[in-house]
C-alpha positions as CSV (number, residue, x, y, z in Angstrom):
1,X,3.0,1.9,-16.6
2,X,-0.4,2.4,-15.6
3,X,-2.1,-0.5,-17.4
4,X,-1.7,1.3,-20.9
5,X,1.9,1.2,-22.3
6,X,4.8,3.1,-23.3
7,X,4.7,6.2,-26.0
8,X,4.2,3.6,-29.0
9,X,4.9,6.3,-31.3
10,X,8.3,6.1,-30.7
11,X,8.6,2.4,-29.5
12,X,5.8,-0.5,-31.1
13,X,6.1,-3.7,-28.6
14,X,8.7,-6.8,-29.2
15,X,11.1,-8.2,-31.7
16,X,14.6,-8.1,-32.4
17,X,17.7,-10.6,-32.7
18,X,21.4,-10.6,-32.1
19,X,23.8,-8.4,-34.0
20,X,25.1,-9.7,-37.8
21,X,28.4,-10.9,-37.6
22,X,28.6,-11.8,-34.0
23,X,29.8,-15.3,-32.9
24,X,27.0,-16.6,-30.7
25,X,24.0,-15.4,-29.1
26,X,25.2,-14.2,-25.5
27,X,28.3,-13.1,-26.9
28,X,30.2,-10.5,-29.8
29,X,32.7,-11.4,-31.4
30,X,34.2,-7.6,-31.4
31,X,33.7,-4.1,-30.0
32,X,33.0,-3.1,-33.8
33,X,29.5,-5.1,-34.1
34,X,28.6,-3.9,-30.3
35,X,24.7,-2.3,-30.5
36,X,24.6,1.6,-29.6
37,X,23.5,2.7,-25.9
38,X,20.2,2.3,-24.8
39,X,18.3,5.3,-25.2
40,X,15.4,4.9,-23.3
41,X,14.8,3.8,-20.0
42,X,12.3,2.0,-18.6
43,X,11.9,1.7,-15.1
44,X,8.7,-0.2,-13.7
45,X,8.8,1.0,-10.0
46,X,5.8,-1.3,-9.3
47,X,3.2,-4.1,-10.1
48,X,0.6,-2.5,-7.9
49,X,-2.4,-0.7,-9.2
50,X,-5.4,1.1,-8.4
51,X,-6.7,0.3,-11.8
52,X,-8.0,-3.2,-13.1
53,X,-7.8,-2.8,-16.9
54,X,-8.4,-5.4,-18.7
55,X,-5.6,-4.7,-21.5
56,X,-3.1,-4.2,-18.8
57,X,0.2,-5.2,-20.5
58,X,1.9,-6.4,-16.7
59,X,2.1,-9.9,-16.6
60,X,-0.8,-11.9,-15.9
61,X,1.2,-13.6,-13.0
62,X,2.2,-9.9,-11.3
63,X,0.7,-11.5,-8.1
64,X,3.7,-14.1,-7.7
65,X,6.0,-10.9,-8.6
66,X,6.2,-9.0,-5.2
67,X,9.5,-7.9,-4.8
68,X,10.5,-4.6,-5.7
69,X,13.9,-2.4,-5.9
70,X,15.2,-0.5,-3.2
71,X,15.5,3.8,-3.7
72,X,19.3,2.7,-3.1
73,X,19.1,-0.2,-6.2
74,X,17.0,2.1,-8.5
75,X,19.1,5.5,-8.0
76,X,21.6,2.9,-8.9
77,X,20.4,2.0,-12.1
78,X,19.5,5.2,-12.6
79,X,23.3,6.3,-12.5
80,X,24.3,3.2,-14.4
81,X,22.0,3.9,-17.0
82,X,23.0,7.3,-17.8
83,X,26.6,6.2,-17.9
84,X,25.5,3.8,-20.5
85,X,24.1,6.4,-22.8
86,X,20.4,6.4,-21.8
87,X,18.8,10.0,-22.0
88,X,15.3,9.7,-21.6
89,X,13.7,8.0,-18.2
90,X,10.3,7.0,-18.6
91,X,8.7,6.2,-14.2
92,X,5.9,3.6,-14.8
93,X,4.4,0.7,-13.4
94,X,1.4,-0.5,-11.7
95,X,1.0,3.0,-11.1
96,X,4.6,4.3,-10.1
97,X,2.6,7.0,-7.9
98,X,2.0,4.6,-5.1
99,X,5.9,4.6,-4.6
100,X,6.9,7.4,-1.6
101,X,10.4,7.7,-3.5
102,X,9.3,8.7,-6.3
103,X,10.3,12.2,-6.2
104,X,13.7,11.1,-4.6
105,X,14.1,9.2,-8.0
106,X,12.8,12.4,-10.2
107,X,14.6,14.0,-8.9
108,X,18.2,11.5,-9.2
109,X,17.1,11.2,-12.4
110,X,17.0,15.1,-13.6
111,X,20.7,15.6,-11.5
112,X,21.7,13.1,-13.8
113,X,20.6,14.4,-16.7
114,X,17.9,12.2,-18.2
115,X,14.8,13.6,-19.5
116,X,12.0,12.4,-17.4
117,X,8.8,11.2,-18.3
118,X,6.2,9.8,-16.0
119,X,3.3,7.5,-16.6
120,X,0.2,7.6,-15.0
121,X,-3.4,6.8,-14.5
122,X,-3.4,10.2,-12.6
123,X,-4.4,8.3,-9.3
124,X,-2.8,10.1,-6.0
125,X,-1.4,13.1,-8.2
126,X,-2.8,15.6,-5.8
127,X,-1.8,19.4,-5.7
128,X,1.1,18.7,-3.4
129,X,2.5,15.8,-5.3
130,X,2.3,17.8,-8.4
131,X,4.2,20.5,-6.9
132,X,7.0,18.0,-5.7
133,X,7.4,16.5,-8.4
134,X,7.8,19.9,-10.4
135,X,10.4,20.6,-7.7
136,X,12.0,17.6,-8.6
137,X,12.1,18.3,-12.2
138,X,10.0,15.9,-13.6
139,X,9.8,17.2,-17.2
140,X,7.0,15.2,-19.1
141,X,3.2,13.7,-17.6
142,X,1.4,10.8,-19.7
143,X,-2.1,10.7,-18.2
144,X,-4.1,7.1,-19.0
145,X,-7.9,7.4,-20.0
146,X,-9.8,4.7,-20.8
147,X,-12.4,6.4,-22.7
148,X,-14.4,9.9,-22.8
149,X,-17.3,9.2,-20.3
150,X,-17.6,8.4,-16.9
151,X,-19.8,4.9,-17.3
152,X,-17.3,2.9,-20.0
153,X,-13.5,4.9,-18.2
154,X,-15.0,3.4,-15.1
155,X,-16.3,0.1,-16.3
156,X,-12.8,-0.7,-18.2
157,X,-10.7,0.3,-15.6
158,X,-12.8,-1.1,-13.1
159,X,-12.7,2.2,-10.4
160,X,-14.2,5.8,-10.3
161,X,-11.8,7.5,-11.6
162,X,-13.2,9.5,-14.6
163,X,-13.6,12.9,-13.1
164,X,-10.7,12.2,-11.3
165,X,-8.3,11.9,-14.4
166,X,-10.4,15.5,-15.1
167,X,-9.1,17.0,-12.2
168,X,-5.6,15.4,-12.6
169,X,-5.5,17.1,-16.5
170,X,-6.2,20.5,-15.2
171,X,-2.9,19.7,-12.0
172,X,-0.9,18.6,-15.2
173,X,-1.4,22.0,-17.0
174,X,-1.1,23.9,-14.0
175,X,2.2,23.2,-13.7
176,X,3.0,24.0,-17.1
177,X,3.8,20.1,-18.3
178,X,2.9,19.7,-21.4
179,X,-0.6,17.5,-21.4
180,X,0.3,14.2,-22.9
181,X,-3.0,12.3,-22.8
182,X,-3.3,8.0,-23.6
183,X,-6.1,6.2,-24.6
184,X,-6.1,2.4,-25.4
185,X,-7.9,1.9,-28.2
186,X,-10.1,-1.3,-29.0
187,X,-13.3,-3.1,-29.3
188,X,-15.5,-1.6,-26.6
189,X,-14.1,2.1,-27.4
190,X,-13.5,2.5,-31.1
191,X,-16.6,3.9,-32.1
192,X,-16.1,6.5,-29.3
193,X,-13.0,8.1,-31.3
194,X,-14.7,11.5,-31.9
195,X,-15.6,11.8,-28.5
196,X,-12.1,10.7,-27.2
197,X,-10.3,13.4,-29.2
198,X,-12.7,15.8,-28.7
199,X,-12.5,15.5,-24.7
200,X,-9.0,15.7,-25.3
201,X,-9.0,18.9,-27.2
202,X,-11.0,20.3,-24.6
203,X,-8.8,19.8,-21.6
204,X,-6.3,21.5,-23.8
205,X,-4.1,18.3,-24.8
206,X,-0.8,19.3,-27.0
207,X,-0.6,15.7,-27.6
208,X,-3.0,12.3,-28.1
209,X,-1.8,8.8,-28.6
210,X,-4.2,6.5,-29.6
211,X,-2.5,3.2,-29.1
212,X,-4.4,0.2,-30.7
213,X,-4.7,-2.5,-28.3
214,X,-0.9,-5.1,-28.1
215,X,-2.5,-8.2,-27.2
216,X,-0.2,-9.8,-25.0
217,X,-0.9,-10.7,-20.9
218,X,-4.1,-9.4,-20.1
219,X,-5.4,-7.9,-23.2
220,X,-4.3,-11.4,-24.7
221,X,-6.4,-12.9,-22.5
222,X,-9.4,-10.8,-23.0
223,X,-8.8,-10.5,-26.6
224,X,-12.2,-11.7,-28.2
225,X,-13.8,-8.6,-26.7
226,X,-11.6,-6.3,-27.3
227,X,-10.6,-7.0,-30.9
228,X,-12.0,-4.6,-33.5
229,X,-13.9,-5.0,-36.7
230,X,-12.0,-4.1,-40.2
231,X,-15.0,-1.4,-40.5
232,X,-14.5,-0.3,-37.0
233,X,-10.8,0.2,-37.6
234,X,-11.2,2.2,-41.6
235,X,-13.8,5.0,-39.3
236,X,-11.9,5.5,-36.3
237,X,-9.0,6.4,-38.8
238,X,-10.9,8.5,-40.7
239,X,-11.8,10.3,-38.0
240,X,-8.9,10.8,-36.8
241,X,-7.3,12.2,-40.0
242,X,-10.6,14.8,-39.9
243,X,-9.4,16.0,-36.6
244,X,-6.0,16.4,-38.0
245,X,-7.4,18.8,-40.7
246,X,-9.7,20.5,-38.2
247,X,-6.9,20.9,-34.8
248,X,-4.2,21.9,-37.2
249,X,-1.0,22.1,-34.9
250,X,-3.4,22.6,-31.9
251,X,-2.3,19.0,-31.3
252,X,-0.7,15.8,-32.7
253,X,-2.7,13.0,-32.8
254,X,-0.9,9.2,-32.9
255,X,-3.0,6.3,-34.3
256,X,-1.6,3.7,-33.6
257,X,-2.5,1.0,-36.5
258,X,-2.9,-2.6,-34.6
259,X,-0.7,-5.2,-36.5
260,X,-3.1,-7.5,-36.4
261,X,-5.1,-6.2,-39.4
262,X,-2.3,-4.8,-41.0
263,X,-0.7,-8.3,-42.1
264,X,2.6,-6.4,-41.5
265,X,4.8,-7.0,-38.3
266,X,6.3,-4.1,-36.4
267,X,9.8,-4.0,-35.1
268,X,9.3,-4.1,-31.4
269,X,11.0,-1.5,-29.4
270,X,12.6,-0.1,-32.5
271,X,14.6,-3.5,-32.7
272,X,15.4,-6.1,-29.7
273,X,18.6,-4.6,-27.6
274,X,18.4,-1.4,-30.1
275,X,17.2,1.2,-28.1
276,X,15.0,0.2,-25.0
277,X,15.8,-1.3,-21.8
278,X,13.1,-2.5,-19.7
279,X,13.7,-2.7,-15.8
280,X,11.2,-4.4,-13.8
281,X,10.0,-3.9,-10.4
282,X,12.2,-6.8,-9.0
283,X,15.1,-5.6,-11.2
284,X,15.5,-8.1,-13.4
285,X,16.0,-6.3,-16.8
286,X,14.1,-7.1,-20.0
287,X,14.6,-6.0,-23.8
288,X,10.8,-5.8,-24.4
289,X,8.0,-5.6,-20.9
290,X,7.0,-9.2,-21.8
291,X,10.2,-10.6,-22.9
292,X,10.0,-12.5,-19.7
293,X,7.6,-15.3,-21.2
294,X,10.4,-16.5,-23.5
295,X,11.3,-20.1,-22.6
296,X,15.1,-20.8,-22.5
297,X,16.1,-17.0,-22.2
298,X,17.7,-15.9,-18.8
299,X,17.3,-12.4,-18.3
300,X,20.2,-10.8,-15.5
301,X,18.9,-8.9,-12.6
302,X,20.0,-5.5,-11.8
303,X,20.9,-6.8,-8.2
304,X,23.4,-9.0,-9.5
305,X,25.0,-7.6,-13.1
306,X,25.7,-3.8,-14.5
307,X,23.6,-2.5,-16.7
308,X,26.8,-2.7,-19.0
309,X,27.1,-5.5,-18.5
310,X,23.7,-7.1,-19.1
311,X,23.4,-4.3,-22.2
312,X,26.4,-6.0,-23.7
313,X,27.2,-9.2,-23.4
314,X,24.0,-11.2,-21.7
315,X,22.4,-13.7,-23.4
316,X,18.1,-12.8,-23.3
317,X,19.7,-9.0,-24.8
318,X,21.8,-10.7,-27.5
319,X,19.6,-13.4,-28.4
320,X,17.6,-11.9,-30.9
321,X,19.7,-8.5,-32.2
322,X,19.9,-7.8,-35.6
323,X,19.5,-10.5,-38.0
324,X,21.2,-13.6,-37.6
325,X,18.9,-15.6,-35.9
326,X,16.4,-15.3,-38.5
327,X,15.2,-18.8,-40.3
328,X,12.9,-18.5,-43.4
329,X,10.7,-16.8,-44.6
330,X,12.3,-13.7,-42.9
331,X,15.9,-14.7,-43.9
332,X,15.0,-13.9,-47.5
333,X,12.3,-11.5,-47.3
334,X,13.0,-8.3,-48.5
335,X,11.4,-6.4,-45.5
336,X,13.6,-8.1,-42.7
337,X,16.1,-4.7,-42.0
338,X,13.1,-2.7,-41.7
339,X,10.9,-4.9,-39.4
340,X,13.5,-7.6,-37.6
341,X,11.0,-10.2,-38.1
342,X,8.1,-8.8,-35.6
343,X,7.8,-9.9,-32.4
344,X,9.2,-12.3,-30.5
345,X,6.3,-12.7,-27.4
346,X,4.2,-13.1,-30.6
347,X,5.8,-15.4,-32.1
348,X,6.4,-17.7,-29.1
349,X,2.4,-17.0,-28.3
350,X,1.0,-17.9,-31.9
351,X,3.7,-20.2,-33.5
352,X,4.8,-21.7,-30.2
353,X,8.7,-20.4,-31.2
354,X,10.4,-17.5,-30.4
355,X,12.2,-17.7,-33.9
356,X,10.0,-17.9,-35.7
357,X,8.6,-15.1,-38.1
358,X,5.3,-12.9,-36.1
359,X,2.5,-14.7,-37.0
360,X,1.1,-11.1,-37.9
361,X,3.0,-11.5,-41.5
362,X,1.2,-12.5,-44.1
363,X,4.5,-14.4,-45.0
364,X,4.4,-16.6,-42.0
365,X,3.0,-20.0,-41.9
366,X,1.2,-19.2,-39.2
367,X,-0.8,-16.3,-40.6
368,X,-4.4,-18.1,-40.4
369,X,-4.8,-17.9,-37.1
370,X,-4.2,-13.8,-37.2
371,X,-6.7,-14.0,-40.1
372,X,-8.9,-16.1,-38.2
373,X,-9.0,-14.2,-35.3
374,X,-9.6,-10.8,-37.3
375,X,-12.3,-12.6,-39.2
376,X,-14.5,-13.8,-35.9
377,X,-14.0,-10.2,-34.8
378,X,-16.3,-9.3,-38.1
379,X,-18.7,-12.1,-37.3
380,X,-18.9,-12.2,-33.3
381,X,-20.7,-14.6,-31.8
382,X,-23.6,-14.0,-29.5
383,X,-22.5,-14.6,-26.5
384,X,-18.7,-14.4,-26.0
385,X,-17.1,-17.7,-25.0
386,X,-15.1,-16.5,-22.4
387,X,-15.9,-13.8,-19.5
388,X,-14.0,-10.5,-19.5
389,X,-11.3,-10.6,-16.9
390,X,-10.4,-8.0,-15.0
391,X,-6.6,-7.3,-13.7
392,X,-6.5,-7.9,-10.3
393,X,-4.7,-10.0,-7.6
394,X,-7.5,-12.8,-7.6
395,X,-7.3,-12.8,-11.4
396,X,-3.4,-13.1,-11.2
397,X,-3.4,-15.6,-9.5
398,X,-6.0,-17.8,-11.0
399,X,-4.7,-17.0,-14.3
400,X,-1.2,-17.7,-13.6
401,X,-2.2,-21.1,-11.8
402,X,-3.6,-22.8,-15.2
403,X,-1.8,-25.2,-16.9
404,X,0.1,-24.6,-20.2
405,X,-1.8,-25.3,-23.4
């Protein structure tokens, strides 16, 4: 998706385990403990992007990922997909606008039955794209801002796109869609929360999320400017629950707490291999968008396996389902149904194991350093230790050329 993320509303980011009572990861031991279908789909048409944000959730290393799907593999997947039990098709990316099939895929997708959802940064949705993709039955827009001027949208993103994403609201409620609107939310734009939803009321949104910043790839990387104060966190939600009382059901507003403050994990994706599968652009298929980190997981491509298949009975989907992978302090914690131990990408990031319980719980042994972090973002230094990087290939590449810590 364009540099922000999916709806996190409905999703979070990454956790999960393999299924109680199954034999072995990569394996169940009967059709009885087999997970439910996956409901949503993810399909990342591309890595490339107009946009350089510098919380961009692709992988930092997108420049050494060039390959992408064919219309022929995707409206495969597509098919597979819905035969599986998905019903909802999110289009994202990169920017899945700079693909010339994507209508041809919209409009697959709607024959098939899915609901349809694309995500955007609203850059090369013109009039005549719009209409196509209406045509095509595209049923649901999710435009990306970065903030509610023109100087910080443009500076975070790294374009001029501010009055664009203007003009691309007004296409989107032309055409009747209802007008989804996105804002990442973090250091450099949290005090700008009465501005955001009040821009967002004015272009005449139905719906706001205000997703708190996952720090994983590049917002990982630029995390010690982008993490927020405690203080700046408690305003921005009070300011948002004023808006609530003043729009009324003019429009829903999702804030979207950041874990790291709360000292509680999240389930990612409603539970690993629960409910969301992940294609990327080279096809390889993922249970979370940066599941791929993992070390000692192999994650099927498209091109070679069925979607059943991979759903079912491959390894990197099975590995962490359900429970029964869980070591202490999650395999006694009370909690460990309701948030399947946090995330795994976190985990492996802070704690330097995927099994081990999100460092985000106050529980787990590796707590400080979430403390830690949250603490320096009260008491910043001067002068930031590292420079703000921008996504971009140069970046990519530089980035994904350093050596492991």
């Amino acid at each position: 998706m364009p540099a922000d993320n999916t709806p996190a509303q409905a999703l979070g980011h990454a956790s999960g385990s393999f299924a109680p009572g199954t034999s072995a990861p990569g394996s169940f031991a009967s059709a009885a403990t087999r997970p439910g279908p996956p409901l949503w789909l993810l399909a990342e048409l591309t890595y490339r992007c107009p946009l350089h944000c510098v919380f961009c959730y692709n992988p930092v290393d997108f420049a050494r990922q060039e390959q992408e799907l064919s219309t022929d593999d995707w409206i495969r997947v597509l098919r597979e997909g819905r035969a599986l039990g998905a019903v909802q098709c999110g289009f994202s990316g990169g920017e899945p606008l700079v693909r010339d099939d994507l209508e041809i895929l919209v409009a697959e997708a709607r024959k098939l039955g899915y609901y349809t959802n694309l995500l955007t940064s609203g850059v090369g949705l013109n009039t005549k794209r719009a209409q196509a993709l209406k045509d095509a039955g595209l049923d649901h827009v999710q435009l990306s801002f970065q903030d509610s001027t023109r100087e910080m949208n443009d500076f975070l993103s790294h374009t001029k796109t501010f009055e664009l994403k203007q003009r691309v609201a007004q296409l989107i409620k032309g055409q009747g869609w209802p007008m989804v609107m996105n804002v990442v939310i973090h250091r450099m734009n949290i005090d700008h929360i009465d501005r955001i939803i009040g821009m967002a009321a004015e272009l005449g949104a139905e719906y706001l999320e205000l997703a708190n910043t996952q720090y994983y790839s590049w917002a990982y990387e630029n995390r010690e400017h982008l993490l927020p104060t405690r203080d700046q966190l408690r305003q921005a939600e009070a300011t948002t629950d004023a808006w609530r009382q003043r729009l009324g059901d003019r429009m829903r507003l999702f804030f979207v707490a950041p874990d790291w403050h709360e000292g509680r994990p999240k389930r990612c994706c409603n539970g690993w291999g629960s409910t969301f599968l992940n294609i990327a652009p080279d096809g390889t298929a993922l249970p979370c968008h940066t599941a791929r980190m993992l070390p000692g997981l192999s994650f099927p491509s498209v091109r070679e396996t069925s979607l059943r298949d991979i759903w079912f009975d491959s390894e990197g989907f099975n590995r962490y389902r359900g429970t029964g992978w869980m070591k202490e302090p999650c395999v006694s914690c009370e909690h460990k149904d309701r948030d399947l131990g946090g995330c795994r990408c976190q985990a492996f990031m802070l704690a330097g194991d995927a099994a081990a319980a999100d460092p985000v719980c106050e529980k787990s042994p590796h707590h400080a350093q979430v403390r830690d972090a949250v603490d320096a973002a009260d008491h910043p230094a001067a002068v930031p230790v590292k420079p703000i990087i921008f996504r971009d290939r140069t970046q990519s590449l530089a980035v994904s050329a350093r050596p492991l810590p």
